[in-house]
Every structure is written in structure tokens, then in C-alpha cells.
PDB file of C-alpha atoms in Angstrom:
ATOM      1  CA  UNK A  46     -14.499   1.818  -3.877  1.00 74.00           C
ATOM      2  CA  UNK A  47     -13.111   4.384  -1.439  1.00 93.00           C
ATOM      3  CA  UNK A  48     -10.355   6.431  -1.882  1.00 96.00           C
ATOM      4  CA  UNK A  49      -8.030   8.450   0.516  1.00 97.00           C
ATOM      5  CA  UNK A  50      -5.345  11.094   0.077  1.00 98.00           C
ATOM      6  CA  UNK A  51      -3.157  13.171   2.577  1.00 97.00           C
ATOM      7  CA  UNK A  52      -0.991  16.228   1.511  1.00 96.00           C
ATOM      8  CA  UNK A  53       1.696  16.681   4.240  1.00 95.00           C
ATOM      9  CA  UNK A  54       4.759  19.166   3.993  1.00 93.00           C
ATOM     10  CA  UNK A  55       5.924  17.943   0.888  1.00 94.00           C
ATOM     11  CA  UNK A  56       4.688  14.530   0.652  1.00 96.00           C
ATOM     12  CA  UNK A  57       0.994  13.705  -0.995  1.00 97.00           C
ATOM     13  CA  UNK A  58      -0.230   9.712  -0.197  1.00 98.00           C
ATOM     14  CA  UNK A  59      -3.452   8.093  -1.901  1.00 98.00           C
ATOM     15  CA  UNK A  60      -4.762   4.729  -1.017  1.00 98.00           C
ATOM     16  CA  UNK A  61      -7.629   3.556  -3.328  1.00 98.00           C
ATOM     17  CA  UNK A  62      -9.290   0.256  -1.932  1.00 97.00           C
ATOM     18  CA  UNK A  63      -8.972  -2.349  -4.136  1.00 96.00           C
ATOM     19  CA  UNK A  64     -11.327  -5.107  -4.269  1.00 94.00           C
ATOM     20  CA  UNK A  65     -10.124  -8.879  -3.423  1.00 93.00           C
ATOM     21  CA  UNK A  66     -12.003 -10.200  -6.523  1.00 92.00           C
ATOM     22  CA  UNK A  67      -9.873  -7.625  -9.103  1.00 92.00           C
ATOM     23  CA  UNK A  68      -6.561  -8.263  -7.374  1.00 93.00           C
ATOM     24  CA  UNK A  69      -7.119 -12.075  -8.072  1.00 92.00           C
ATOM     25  CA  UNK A  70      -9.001 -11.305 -11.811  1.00 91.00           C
ATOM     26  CA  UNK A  71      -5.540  -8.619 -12.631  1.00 91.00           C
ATOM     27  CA  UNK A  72      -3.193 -11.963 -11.194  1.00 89.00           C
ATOM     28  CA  UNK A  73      -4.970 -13.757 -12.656  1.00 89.00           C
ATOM     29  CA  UNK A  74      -4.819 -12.204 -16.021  1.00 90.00           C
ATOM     30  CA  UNK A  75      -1.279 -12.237 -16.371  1.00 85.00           C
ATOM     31  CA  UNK A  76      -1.204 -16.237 -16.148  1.00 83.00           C
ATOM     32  CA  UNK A  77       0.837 -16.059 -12.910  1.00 85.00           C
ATOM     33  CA  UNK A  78       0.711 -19.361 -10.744  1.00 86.00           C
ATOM     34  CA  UNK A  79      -2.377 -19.959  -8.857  1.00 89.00           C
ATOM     35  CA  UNK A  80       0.019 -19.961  -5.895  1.00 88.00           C
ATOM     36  CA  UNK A  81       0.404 -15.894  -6.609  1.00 87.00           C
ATOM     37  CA  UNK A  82      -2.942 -15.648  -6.814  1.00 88.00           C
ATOM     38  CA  UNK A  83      -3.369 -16.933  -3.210  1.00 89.00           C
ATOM     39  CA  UNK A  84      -0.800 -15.296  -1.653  1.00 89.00           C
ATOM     40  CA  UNK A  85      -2.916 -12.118  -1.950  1.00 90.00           C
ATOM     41  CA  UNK A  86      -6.115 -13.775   0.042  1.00 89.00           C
ATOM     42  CA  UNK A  87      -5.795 -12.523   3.239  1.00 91.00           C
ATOM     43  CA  UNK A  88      -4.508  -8.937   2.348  1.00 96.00           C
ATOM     44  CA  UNK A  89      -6.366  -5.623   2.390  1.00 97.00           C
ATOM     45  CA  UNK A  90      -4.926  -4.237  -0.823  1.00 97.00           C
ATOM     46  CA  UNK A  91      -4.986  -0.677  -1.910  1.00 98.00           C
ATOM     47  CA  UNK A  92      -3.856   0.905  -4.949  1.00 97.00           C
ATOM     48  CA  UNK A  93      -1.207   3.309  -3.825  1.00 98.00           C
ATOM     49  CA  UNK A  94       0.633   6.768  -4.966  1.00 97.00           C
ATOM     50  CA  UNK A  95       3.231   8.564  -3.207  1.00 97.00           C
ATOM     51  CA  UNK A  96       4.598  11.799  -4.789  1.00 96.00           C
ATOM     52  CA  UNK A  97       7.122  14.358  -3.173  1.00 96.00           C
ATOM     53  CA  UNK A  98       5.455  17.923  -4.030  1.00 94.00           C
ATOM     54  CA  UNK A  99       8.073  19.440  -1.693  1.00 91.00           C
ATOM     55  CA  UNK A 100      10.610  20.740  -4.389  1.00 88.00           C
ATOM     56  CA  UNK A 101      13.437  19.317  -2.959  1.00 92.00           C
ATOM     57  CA  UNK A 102      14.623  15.763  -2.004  1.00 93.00           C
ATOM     58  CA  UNK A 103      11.926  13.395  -0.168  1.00 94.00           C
ATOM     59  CA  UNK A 104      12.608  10.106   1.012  1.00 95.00           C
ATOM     60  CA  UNK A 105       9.951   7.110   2.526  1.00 96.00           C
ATOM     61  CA  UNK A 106       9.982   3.606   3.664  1.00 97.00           C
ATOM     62  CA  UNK A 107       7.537   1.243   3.378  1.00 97.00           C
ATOM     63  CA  UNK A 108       8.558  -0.836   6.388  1.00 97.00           C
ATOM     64  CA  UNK A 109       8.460   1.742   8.992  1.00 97.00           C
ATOM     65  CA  UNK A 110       4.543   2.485   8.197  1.00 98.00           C
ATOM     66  CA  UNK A 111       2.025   0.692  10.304  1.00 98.00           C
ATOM     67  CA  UNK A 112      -1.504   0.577  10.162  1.00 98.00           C
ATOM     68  CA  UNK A 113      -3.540   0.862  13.578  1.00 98.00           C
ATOM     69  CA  UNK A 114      -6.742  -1.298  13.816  1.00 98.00           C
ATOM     70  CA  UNK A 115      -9.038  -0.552  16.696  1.00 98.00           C
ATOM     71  CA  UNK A 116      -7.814  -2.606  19.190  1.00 98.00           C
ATOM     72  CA  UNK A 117      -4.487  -0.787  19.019  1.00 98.00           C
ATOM     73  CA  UNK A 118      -2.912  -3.623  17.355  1.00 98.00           C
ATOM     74  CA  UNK A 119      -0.415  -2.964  15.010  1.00 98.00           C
ATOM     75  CA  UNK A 120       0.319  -4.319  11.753  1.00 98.00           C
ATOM     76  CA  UNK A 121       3.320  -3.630   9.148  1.00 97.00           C
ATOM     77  CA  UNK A 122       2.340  -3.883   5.593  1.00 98.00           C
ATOM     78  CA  UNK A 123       4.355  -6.768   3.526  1.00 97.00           C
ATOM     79  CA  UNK A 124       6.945  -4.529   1.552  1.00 97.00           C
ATOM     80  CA  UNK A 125       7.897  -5.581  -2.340  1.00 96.00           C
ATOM     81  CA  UNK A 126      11.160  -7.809  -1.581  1.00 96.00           C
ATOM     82  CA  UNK A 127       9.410  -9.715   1.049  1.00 95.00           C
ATOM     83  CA  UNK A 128       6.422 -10.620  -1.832  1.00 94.00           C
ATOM     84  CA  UNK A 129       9.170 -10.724  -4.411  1.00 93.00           C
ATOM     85  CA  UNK A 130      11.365 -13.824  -2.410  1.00 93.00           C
ATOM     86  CA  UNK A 131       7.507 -15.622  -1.807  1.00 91.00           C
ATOM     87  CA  UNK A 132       6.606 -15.079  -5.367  1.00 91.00           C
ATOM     88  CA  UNK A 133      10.276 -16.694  -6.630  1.00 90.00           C
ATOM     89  CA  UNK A 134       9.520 -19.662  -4.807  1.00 90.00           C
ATOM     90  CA  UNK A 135       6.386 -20.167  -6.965  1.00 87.00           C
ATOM     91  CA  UNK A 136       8.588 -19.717 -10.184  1.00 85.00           C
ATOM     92  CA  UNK A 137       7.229 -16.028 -10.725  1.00 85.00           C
ATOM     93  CA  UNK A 138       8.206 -12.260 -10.156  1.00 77.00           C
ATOM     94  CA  UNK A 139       5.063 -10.241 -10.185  1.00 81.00           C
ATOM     95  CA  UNK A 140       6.822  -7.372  -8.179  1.00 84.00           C
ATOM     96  CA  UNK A 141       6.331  -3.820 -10.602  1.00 88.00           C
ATOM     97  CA  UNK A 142       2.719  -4.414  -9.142  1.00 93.00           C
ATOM     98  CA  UNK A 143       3.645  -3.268  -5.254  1.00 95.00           C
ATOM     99  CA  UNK A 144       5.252   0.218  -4.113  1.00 96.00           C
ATOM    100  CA  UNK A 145       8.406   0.689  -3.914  1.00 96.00           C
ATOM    101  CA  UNK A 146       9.419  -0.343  -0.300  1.00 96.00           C
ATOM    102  CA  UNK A 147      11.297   2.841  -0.154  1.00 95.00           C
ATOM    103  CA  UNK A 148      12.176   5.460  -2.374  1.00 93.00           C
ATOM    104  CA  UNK A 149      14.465   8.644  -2.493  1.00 94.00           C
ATOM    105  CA  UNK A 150      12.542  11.560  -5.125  1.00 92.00           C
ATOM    106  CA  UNK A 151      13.566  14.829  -6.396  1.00 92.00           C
ATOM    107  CA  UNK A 152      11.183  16.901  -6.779  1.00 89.00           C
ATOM    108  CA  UNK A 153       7.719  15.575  -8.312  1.00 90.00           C
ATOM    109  CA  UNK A 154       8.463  12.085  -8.665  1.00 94.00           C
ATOM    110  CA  UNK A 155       6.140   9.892  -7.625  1.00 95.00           C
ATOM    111  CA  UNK A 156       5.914   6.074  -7.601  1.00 95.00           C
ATOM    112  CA  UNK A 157       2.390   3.843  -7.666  1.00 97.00           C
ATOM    113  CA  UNK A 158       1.600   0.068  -6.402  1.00 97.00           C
ATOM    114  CA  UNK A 159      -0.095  -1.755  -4.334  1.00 97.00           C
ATOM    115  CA  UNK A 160      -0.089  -1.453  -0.398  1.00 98.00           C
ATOM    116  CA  UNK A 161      -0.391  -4.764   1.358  1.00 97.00           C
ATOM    117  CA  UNK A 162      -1.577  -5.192   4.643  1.00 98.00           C
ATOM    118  CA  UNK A 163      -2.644  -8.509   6.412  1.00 97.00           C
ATOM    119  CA  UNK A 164      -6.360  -7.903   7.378  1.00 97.00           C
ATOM    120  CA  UNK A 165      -9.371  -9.503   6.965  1.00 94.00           C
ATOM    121  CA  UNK A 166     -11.621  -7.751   3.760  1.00 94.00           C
ATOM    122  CA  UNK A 167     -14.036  -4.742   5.777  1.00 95.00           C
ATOM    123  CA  UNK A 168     -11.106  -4.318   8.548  1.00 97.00           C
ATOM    124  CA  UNK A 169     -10.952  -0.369   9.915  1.00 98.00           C
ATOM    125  CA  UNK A 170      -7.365   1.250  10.250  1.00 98.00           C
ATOM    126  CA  UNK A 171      -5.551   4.148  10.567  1.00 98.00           C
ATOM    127  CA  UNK A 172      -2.608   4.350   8.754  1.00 98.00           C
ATOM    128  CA  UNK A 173       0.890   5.885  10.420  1.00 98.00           C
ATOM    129  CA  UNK A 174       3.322   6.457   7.790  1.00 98.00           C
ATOM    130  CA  UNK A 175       6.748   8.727   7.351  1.00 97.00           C
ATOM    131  CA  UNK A 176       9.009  10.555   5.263  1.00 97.00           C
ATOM    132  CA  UNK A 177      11.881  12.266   5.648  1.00 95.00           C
ATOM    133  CA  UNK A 178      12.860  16.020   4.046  1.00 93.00           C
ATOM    134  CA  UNK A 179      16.165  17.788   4.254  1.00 89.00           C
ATOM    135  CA  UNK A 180      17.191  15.570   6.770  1.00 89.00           C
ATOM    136  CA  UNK A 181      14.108  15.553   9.118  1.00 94.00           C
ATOM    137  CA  UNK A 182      11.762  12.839   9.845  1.00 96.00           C
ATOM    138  CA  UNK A 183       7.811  13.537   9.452  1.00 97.00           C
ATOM    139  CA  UNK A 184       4.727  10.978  10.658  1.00 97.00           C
ATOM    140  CA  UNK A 185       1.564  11.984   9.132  1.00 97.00           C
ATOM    141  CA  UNK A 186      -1.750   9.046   9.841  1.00 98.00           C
ATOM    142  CA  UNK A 187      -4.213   8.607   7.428  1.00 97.00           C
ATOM    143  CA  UNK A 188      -7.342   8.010   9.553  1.00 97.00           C
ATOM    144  CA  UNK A 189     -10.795   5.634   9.480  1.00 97.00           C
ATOM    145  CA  UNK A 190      -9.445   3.814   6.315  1.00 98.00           C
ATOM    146  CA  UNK A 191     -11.573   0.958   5.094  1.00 97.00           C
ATOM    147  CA  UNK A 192     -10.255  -2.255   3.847  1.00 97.00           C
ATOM    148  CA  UNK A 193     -12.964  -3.272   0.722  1.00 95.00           C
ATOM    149  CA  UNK A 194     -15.287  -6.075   1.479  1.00 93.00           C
ATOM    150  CA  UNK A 195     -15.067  -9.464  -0.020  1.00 87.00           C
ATOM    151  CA  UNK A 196     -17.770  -9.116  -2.673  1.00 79.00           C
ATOM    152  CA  UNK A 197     -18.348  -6.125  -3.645  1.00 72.00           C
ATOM    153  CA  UNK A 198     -22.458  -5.029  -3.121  1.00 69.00           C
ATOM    154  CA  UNK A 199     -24.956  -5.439  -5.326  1.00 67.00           C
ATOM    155  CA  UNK A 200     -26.754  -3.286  -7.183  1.00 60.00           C
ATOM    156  CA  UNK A 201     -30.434  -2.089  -6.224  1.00 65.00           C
TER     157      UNK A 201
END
């Protein structure tokens, strides 16, 4: 697994790839509907952590990221409420697992979930994302991120 972190005035982001076959396995574990389970297939998922380290008031949304594949293509990730009304449909609410879709923190809060994106497993991204801080808005990109392949290798 690969990991990635950015400090940026005030505002600290890690993205840990995640491999398809433990998202489904941790779904799977918590007897959610098979549906559930599915719904992640498709989606480069990363074990996330956002954390103001600013000392003052930080704010972020989810939905005004974008991740930047080579072709200059880009792609929003899915934000909690939008998996939390597919998941009710399937009879479930599996939504402490995603970030926040946005948050407001004093200082040192943080907040940890998944990051969703809809790319195929081994996709390369950059990631533009933003926060705001005593009223001013701040982009900071995350660059050559990896989305984890569908198996993970095997061992020599």
C-alpha cells in the first residue's frame, strides 16, 4: 500500500490506498447487503485524514475537490450523503465509514474515512483539494497518486 500526506498552511491531508479486496472483506464483515458491497466496485478508495494544525478555525468540502487523471479529465469524488441516500435504498447506512463531506474544526480536530473516487483499480491522479482559514480560500494538489490495483501482488 502507498500512502500520501500534504501539510499546507494549516491543513495536513493523508490518503492511504486501500485495496478493493479489504474494502469488500471490511463490508463485508459487518453483514451489510451484498448490494453495499458492490456499490464500492468501481471506486479507487483511500483511507483518509484531514486535521486543521492551523490553531484557529479551518473549514473543507469534500465536493469541491477533484482529482486530475492524465488526460485532464476531471473527476469529483462521491461525498458521504450521496453514498448514504444509495446505501438507504439497499436497507443499510454504512456512512461513519466515509469523510465527512465537509467539516468546520477548531484547532486540532481532525476527522478520518474513506475517499471515493470513480476510477478503475491502478488509475494515476492528482488530487486538487481546498480549505478555507480566517475567511480565505486555499487549493493545495496532492500529486502522482496511485489508485491500488485489483489484487494485490504476490509475494516472491
Amino acid at each position: 500500500m502507498l500512502a500520501w500526506k500534504k501539510v499546507d498552511r494549516g491543513f495536513s491531508l493523508e490518503l492511504i490506498q486501500l485495496l478493493p479486496e479489504y474494502v469488500a472483506a471490511l463490508y463485508s464483515s459487518r453483514n451489510l447487503p451484498p448490494a453495499v458491497v458492490d456499490s464500492m466496485r468501481g471506486y479507487c478508495v483511500f483511507g483518509s485524514v484531514a486535521q486543521n494544525r492551523s490553531g484557529s478555525t479551518l473549514d473543507y468540502q469534500v465536493a469541491d475537490w477533484r482529482a486530475v487523471t492524465p488526460d485532464g479529465t476531471q473527476h469529483r469524488p462521491k461525498t458521504k450523503p450521496e453514498w448514504i441516500a444509495e446505501w438507504k435504498a439497499f436497507g443499510s447506512d454504512f456512512g461513519w465509514s466515509i469523510l465527512p463531506a465537509a467539516a468546520s474544526f477548531d484547532a486540532s480536530d481532525w476527522a478520518q474515512g474513506f475517499t471515493t473516487i470513480q476510477l478503475p483499480p491502478g488509475s494515476h491522479f492528482d488530487l486538487l483539494y481546498s480549505w478555507k482559514h480566517h475567511g480565505k480560500h486555499y487549493r493545495g494538489k496532492m500529486e502522482n497518486l496511485v489508485c491500488a490495483p485489483d489484487k494485490p501482488p504476490l509475494a516472491p
